[in-house]
PDB file of C-alpha atoms in Angstrom:
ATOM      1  CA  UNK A   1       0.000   0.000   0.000  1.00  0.00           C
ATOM      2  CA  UNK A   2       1.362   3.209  -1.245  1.00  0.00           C
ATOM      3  CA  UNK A   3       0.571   6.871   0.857  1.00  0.00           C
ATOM      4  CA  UNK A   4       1.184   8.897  -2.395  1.00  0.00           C
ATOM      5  CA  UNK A   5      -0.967   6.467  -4.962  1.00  0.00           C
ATOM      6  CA  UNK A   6      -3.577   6.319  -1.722  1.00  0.00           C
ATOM      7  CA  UNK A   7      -4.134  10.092  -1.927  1.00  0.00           C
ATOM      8  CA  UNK A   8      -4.107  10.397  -5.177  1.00  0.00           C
ATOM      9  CA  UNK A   9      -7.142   7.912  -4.811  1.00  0.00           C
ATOM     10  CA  UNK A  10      -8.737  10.085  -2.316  1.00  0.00           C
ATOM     11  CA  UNK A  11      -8.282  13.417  -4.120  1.00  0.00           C
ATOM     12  CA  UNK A  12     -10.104  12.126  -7.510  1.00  0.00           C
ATOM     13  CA  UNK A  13     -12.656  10.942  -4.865  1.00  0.00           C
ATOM     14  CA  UNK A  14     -13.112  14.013  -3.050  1.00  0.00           C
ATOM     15  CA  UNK A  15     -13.388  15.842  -6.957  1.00  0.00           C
ATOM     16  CA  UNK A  16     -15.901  14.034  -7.829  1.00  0.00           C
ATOM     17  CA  UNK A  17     -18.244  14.637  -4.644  1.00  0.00           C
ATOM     18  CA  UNK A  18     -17.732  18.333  -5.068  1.00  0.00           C
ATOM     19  CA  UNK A  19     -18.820  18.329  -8.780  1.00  0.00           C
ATOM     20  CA  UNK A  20     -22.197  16.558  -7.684  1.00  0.00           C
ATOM     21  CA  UNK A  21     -22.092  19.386  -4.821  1.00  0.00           C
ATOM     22  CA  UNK A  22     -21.486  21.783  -7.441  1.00  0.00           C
ATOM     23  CA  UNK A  23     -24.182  20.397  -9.683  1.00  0.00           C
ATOM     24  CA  UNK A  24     -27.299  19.323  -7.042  1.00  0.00           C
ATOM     25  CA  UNK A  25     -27.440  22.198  -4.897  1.00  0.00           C
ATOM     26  CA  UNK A  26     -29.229  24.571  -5.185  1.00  0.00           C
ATOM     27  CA  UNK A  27     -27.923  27.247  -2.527  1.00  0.00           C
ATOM     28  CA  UNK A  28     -25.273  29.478  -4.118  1.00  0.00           C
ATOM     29  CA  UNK A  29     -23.042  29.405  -0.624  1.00  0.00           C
ATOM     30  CA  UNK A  30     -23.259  25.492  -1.089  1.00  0.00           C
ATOM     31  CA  UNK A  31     -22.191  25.475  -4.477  1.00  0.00           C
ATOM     32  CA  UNK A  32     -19.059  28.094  -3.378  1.00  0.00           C
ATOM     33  CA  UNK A  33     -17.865  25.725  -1.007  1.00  0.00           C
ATOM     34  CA  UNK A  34     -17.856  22.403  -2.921  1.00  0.00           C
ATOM     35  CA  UNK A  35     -15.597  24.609  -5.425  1.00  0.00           C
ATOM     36  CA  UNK A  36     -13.547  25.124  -2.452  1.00  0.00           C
ATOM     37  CA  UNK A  37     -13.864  21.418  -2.000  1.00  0.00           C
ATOM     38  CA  UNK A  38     -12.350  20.727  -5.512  1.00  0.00           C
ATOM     39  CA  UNK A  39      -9.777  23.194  -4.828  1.00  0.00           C
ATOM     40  CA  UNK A  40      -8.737  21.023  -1.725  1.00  0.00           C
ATOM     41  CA  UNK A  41      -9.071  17.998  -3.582  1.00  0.00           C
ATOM     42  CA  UNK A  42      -6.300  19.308  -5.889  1.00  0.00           C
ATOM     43  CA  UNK A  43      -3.880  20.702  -3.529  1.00  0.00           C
ATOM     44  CA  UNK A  44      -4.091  17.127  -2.104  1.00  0.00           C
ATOM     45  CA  UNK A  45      -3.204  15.039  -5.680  1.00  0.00           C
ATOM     46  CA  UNK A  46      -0.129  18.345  -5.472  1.00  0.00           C
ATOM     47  CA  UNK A  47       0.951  17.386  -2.433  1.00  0.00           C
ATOM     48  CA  UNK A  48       1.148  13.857  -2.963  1.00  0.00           C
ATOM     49  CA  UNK A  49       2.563  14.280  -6.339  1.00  0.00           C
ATOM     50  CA  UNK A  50       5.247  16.097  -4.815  1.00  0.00           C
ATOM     51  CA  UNK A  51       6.125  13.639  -2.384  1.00  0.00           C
ATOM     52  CA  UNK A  52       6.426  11.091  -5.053  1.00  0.00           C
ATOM     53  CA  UNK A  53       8.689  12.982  -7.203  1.00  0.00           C
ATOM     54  CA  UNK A  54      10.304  14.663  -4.557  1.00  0.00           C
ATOM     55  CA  UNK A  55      10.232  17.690  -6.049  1.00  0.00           C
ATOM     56  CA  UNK A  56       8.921  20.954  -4.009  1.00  0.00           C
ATOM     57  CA  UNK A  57       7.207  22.770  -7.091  1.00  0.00           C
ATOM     58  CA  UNK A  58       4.108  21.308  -6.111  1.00  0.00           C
ATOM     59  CA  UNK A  59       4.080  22.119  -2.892  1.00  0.00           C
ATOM     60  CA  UNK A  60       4.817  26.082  -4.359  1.00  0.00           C
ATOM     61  CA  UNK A  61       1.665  25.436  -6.672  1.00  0.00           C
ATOM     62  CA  UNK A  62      -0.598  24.519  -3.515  1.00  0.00           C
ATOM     63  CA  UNK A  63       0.455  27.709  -1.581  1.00  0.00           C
ATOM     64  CA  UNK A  64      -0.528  29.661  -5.058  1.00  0.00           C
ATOM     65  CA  UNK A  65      -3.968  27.768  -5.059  1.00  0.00           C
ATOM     66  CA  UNK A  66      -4.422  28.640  -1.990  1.00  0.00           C
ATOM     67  CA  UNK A  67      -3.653  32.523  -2.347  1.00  0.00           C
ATOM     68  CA  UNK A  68      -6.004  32.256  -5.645  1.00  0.00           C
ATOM     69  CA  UNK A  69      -8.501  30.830  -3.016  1.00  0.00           C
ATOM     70  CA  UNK A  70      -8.714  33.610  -0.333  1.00  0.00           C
ATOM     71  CA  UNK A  71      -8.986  35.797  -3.628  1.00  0.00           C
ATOM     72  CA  UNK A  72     -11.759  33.678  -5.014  1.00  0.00           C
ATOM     73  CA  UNK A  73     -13.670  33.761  -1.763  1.00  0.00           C
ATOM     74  CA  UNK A  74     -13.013  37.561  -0.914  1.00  0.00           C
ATOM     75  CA  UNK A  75     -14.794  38.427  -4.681  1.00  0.00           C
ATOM     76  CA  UNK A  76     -17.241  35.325  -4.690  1.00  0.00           C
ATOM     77  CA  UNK A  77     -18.516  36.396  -0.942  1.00  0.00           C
ATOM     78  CA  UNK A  78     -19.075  39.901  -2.326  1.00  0.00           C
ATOM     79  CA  UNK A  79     -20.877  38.666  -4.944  1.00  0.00           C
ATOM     80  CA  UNK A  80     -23.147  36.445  -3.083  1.00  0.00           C
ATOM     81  CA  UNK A  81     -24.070  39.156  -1.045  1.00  0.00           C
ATOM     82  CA  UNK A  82     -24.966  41.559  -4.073  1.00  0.00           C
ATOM     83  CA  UNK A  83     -26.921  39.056  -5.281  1.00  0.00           C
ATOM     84  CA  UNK A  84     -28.588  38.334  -1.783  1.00  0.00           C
ATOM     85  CA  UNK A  85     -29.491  41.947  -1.929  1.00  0.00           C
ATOM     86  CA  UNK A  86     -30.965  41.988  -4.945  1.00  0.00           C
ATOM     87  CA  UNK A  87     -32.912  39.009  -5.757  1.00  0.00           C
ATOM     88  CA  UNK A  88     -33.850  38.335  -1.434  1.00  0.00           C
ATOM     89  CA  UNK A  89     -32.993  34.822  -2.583  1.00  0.00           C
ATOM     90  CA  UNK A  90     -30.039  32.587  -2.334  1.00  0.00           C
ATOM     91  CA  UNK A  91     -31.891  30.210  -4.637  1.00  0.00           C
ATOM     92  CA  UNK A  92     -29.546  29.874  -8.007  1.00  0.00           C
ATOM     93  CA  UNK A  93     -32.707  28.845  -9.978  1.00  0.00           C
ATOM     94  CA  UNK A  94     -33.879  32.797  -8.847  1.00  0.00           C
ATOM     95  CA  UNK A  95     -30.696  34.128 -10.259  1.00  0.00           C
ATOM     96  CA  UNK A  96     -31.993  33.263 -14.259  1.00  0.00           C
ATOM     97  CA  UNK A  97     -31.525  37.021 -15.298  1.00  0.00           C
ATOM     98  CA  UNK A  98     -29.605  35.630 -18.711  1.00  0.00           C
ATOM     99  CA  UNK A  99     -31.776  32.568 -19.530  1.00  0.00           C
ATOM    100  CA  UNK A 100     -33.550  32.648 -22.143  1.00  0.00           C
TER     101      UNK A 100
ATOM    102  CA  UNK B   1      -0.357  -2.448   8.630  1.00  0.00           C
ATOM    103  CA  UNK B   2       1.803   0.348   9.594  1.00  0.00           C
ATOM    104  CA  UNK B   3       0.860   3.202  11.612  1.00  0.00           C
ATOM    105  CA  UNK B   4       1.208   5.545   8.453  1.00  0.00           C
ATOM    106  CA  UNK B   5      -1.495   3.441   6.890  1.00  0.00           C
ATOM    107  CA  UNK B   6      -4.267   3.477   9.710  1.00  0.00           C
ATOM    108  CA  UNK B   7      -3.669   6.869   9.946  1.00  0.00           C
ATOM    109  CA  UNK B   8      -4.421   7.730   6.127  1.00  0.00           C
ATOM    110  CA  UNK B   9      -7.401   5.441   6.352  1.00  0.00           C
ATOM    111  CA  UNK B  10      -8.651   7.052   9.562  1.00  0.00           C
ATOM    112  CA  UNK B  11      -8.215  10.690   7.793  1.00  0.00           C
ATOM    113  CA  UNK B  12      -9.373   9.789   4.356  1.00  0.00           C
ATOM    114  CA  UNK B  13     -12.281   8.314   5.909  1.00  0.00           C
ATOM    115  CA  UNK B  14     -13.335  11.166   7.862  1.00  0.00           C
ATOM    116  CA  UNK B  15     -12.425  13.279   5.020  1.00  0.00           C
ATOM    117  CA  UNK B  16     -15.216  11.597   2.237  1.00  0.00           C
ATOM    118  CA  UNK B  17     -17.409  11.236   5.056  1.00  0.00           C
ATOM    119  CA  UNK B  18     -16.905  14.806   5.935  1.00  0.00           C
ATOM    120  CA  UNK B  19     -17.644  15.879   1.982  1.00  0.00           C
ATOM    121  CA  UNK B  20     -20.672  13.632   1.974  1.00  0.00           C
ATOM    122  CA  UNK B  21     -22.289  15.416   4.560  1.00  0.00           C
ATOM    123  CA  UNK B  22     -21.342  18.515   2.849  1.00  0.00           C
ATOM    124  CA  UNK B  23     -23.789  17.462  -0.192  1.00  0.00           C
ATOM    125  CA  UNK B  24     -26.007  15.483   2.252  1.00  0.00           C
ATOM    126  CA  UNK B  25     -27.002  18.781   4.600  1.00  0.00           C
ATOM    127  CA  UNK B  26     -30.013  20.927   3.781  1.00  0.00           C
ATOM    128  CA  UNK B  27     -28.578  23.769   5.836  1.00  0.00           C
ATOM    129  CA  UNK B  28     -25.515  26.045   4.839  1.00  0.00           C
ATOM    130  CA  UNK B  29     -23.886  26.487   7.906  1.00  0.00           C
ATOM    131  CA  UNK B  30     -24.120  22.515   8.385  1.00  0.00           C
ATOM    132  CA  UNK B  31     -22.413  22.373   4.831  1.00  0.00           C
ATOM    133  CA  UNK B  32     -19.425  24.947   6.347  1.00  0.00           C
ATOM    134  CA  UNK B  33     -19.196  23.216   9.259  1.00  0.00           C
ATOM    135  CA  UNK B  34     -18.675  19.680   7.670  1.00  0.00           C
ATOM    136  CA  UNK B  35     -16.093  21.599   5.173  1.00  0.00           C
ATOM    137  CA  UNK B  36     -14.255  22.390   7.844  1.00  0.00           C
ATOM    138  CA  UNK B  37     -13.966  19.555   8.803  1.00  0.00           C
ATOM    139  CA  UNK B  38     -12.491  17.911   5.321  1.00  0.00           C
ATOM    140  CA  UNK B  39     -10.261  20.728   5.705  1.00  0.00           C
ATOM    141  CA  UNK B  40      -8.715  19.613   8.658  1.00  0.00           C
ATOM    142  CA  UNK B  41      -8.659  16.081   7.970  1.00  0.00           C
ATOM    143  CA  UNK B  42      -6.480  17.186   5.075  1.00  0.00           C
ATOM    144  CA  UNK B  43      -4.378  18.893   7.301  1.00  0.00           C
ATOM    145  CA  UNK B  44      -3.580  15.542   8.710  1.00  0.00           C
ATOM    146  CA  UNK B  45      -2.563  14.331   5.814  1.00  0.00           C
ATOM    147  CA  UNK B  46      -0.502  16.833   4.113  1.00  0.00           C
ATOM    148  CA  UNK B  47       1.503  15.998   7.476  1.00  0.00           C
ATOM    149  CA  UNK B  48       1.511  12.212   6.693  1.00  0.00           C
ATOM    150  CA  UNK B  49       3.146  13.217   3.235  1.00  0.00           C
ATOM    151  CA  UNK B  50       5.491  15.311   4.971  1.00  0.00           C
ATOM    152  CA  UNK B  51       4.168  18.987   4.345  1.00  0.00           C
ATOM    153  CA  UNK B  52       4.436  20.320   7.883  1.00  0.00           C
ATOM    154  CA  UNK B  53       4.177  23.899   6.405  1.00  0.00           C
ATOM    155  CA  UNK B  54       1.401  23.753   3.716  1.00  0.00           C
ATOM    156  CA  UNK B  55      -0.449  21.421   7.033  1.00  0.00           C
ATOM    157  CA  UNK B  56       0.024  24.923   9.151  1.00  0.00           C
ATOM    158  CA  UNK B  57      -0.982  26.826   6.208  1.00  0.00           C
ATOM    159  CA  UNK B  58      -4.004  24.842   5.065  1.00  0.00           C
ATOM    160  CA  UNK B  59      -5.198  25.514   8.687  1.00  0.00           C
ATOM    161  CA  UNK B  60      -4.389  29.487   9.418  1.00  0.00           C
ATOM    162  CA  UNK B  61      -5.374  29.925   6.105  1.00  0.00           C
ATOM    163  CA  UNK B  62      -8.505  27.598   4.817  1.00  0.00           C
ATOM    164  CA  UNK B  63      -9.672  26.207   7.774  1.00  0.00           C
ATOM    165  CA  UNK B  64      -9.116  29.810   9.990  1.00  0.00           C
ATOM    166  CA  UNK B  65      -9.418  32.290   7.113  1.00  0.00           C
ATOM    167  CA  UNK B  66     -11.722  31.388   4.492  1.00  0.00           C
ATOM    168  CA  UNK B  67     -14.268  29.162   6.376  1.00  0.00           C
ATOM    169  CA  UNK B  68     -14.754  32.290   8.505  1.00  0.00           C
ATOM    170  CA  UNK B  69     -15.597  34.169   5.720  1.00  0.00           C
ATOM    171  CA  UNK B  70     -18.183  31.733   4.686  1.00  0.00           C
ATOM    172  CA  UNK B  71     -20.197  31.449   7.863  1.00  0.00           C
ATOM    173  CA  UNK B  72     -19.651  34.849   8.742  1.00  0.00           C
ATOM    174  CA  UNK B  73     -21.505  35.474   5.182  1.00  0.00           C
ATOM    175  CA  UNK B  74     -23.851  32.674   5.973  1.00  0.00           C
ATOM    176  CA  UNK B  75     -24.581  34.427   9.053  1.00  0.00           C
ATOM    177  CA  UNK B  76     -24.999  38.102   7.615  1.00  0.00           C
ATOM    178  CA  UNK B  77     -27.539  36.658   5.243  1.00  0.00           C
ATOM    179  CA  UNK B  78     -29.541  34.273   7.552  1.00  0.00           C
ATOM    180  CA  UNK B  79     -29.088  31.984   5.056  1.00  0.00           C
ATOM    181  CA  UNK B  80     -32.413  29.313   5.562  1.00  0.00           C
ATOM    182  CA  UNK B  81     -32.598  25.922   4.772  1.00  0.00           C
ATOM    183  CA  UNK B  82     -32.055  25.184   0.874  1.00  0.00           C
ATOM    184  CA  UNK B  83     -35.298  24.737  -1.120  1.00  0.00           C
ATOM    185  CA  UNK B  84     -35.910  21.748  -2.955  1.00  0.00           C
ATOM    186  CA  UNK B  85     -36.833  22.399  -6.575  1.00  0.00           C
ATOM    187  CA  UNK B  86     -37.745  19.909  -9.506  1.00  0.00           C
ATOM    188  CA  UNK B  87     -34.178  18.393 -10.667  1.00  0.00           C
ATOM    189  CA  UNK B  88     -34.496  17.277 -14.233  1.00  0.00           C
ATOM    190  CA  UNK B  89     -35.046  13.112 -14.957  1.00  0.00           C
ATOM    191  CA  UNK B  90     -31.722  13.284 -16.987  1.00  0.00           C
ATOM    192  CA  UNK B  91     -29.988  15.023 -14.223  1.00  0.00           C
ATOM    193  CA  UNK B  92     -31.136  12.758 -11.803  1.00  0.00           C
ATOM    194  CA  UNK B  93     -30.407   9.453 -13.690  1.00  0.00           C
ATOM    195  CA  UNK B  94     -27.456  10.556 -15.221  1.00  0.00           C
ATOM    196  CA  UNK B  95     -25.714  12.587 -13.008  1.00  0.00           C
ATOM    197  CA  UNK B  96     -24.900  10.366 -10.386  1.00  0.00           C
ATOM    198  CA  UNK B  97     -23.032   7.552 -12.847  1.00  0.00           C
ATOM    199  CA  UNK B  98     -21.564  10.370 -14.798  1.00  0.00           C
ATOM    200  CA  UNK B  99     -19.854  11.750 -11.190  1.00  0.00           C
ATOM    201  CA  UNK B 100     -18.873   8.127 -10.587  1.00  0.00           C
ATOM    202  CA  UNK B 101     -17.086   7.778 -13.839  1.00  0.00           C
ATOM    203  CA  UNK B 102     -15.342  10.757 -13.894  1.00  0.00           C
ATOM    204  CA  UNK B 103     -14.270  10.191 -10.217  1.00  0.00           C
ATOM    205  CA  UNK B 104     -13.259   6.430 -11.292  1.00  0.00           C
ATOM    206  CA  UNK B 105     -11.477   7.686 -14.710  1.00  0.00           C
ATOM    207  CA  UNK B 106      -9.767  10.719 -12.522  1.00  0.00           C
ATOM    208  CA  UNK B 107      -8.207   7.919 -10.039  1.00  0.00           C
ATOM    209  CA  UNK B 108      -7.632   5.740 -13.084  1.00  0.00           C
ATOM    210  CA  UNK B 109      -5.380   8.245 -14.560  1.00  0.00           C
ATOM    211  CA  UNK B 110      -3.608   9.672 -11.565  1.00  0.00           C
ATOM    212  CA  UNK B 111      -2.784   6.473 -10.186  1.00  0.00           C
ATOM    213  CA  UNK B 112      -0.973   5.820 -13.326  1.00  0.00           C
ATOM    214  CA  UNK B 113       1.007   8.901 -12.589  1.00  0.00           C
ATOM    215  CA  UNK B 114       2.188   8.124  -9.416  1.00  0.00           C
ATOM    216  CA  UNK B 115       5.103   5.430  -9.855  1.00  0.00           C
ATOM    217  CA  UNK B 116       5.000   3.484  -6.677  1.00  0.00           C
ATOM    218  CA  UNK B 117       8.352   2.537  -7.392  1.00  0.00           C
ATOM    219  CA  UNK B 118       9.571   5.867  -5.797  1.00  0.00           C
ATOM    220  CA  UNK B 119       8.438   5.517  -2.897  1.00  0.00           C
ATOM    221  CA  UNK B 120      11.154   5.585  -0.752  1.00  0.00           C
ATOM    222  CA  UNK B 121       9.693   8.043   1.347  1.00  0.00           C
ATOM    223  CA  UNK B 122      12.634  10.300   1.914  1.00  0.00           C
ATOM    224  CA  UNK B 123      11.160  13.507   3.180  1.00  0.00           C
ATOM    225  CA  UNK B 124      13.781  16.014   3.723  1.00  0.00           C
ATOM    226  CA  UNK B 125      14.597  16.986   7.288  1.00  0.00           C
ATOM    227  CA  UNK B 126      14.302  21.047   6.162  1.00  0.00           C
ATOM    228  CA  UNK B 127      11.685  21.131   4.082  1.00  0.00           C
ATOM    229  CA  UNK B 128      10.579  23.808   5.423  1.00  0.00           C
ATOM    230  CA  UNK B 129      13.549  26.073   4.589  1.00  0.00           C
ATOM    231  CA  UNK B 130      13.597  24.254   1.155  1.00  0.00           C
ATOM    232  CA  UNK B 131      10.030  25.433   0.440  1.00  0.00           C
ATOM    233  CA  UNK B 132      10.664  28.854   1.412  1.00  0.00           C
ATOM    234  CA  UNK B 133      13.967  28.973  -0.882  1.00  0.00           C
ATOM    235  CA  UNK B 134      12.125  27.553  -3.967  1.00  0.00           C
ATOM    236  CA  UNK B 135       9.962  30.458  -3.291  1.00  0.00           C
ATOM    237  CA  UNK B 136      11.461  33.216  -3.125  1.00  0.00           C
ATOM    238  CA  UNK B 137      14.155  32.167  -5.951  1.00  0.00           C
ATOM    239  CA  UNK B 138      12.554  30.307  -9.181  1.00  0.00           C
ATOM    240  CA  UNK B 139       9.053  31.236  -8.154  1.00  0.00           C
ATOM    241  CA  UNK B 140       9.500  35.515  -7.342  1.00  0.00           C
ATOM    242  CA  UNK B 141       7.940  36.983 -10.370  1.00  0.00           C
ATOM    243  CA  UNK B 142       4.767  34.277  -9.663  1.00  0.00           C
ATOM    244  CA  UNK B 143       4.933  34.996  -5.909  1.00  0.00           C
ATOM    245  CA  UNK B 144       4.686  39.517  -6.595  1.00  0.00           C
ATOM    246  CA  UNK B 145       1.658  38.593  -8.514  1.00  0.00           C
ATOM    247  CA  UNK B 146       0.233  37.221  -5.893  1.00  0.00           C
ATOM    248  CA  UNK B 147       0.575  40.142  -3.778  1.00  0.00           C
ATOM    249  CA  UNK B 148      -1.310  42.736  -7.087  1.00  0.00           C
ATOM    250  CA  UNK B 149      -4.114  39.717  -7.025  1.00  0.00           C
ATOM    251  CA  UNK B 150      -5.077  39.931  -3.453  1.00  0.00           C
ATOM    252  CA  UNK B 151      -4.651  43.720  -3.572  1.00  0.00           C
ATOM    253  CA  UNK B 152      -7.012  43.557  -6.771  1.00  0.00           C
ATOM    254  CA  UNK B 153      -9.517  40.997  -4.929  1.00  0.00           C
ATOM    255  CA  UNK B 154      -9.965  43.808  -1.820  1.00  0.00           C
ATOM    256  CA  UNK B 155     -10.594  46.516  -4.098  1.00  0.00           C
ATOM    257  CA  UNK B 156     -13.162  44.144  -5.805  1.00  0.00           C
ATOM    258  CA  UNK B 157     -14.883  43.034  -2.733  1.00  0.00           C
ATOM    259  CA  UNK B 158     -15.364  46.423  -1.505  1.00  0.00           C
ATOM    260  CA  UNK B 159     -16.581  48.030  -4.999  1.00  0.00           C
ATOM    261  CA  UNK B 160     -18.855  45.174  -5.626  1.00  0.00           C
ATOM    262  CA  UNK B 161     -20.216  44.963  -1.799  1.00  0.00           C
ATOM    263  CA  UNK B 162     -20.600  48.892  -1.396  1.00  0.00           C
ATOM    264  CA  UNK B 163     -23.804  50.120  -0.849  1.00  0.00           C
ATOM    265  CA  UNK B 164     -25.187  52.066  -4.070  1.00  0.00           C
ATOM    266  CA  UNK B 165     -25.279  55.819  -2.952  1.00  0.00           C
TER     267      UNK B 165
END
């Protein structure tokens, strides 16, 4: 039993529950954080790649996805709460502005 | 079994249970809570593979950071429990096999990628200081971007959240 191959594993696992997330809810905050679950999903398969080819760039790329994160979240929070404001819903099937 | 190896399965375990519930919960702050959670779990792990300072970071940063963002938000709006609305038949036949198969075909792929022949498992006494090196030699032009994003991402948060005059 490998640790690296293991994780690996567990980070395409992981993914793929935070694409159904991202595809079956309905609440925009929800569907926010299971992007922040893929994003953890592939600083994990970084990490673990990094171990395996013991090389540090990976471990450089997670700190990046991370900063890209906290940058994600500042602007997505911002505009949940515009959106909050204006539709008094958090309901993404409200938010249909552009469908046509 | 090694000690390395109940450890990972302990973690990992409470790590897709953890995302589960994420999905599973009605309730946003239940969702946070549980992502938290996965957070931390990974955190655990990043230490198994020998990332002591992305494990601190992941932690200060994510799990302290970010996740306070979200439930302060979640708190600000009184966000309710989700409502259920009419999910399509194809989305709700096909959805769940499609997730499975791109999981399976994601772990397919990756595991091919990690040669388990190198696993020696030498993890450098100063990685630390290695890390830190790396960054702030090959990786400085990458890094001062970094710094013009986040300034970027206040200035966008604050326009966008202002209160129209």
């Amino acid at each position: 039993m490998d640790l690296a191959a293991d994780c690996v594993v567990l980070s395409a696992i992981l993914f793929g529950l935070g694409v159904v997330g991202f595809v079956f809810k309905r609440n925009i905050i929800t569907i926010f954080m299971s992007i922040e679950l893929m994003l953890n999903a592939v600083n994990l398969a970084f990490v673990a790649f990094s171990r395996q080819w013991h090389d540090l760039s990976g471990q450089v790329f997670v700190f990046f996805v991370i900063v890209v994160a906290a940058a994600e979240a500042a602007v997505g929070m911002a505009i949940i709460v515009l959106i909050a404001r204006n539709r008094h819903s958090l309901n993404v099937e409200r938010v249909n502005l552009l469908k046509l | 079994m090694s000690a390395e190896t109940v450890l990972f399965i302990v973690f990992a375990g409470i790590a897709v249970m953890a995302a589960v519930n994420l999905i599973w919960q009605r309730h946003p702050i239940h969702s946070a809570l549980s992502l938290i959670v996965v957070m931390v779990s990974l955190a655990a792990l990043y230490l198994l593979l020998g990332a002591e300072l992305l494990a601190a970071v992941q932690i200060i940063v994510y799990a302290g950071a970010i996740m306070v963002l979200f439930v302060f938000v979640i708190m600000l709006l009184n966000a309710g429990e989700e409502e259920r609305t009419e999910v399509s038949h194809a989305a709700k036949f096909l959805g769940v096999p499609l997730a499975v198969a791109l999981t399976g075909l994601l772990a397919w792929r990756m595991w091919a990628f990690a040669p388990a022949a190198a696993a020696s498992a030498v993890t450098d006494q100063n990685q630390t200081k290695m890390l830190s090196r790396l960054l702030f030699t090959d990786f400085t032009f990458p890094f001062e971007m970094t710094s013009i994003l986040i300034l970027i991402a206040i200035l966008g948060a604050v326009v966008l959240a202002k209160r129209e005059q």
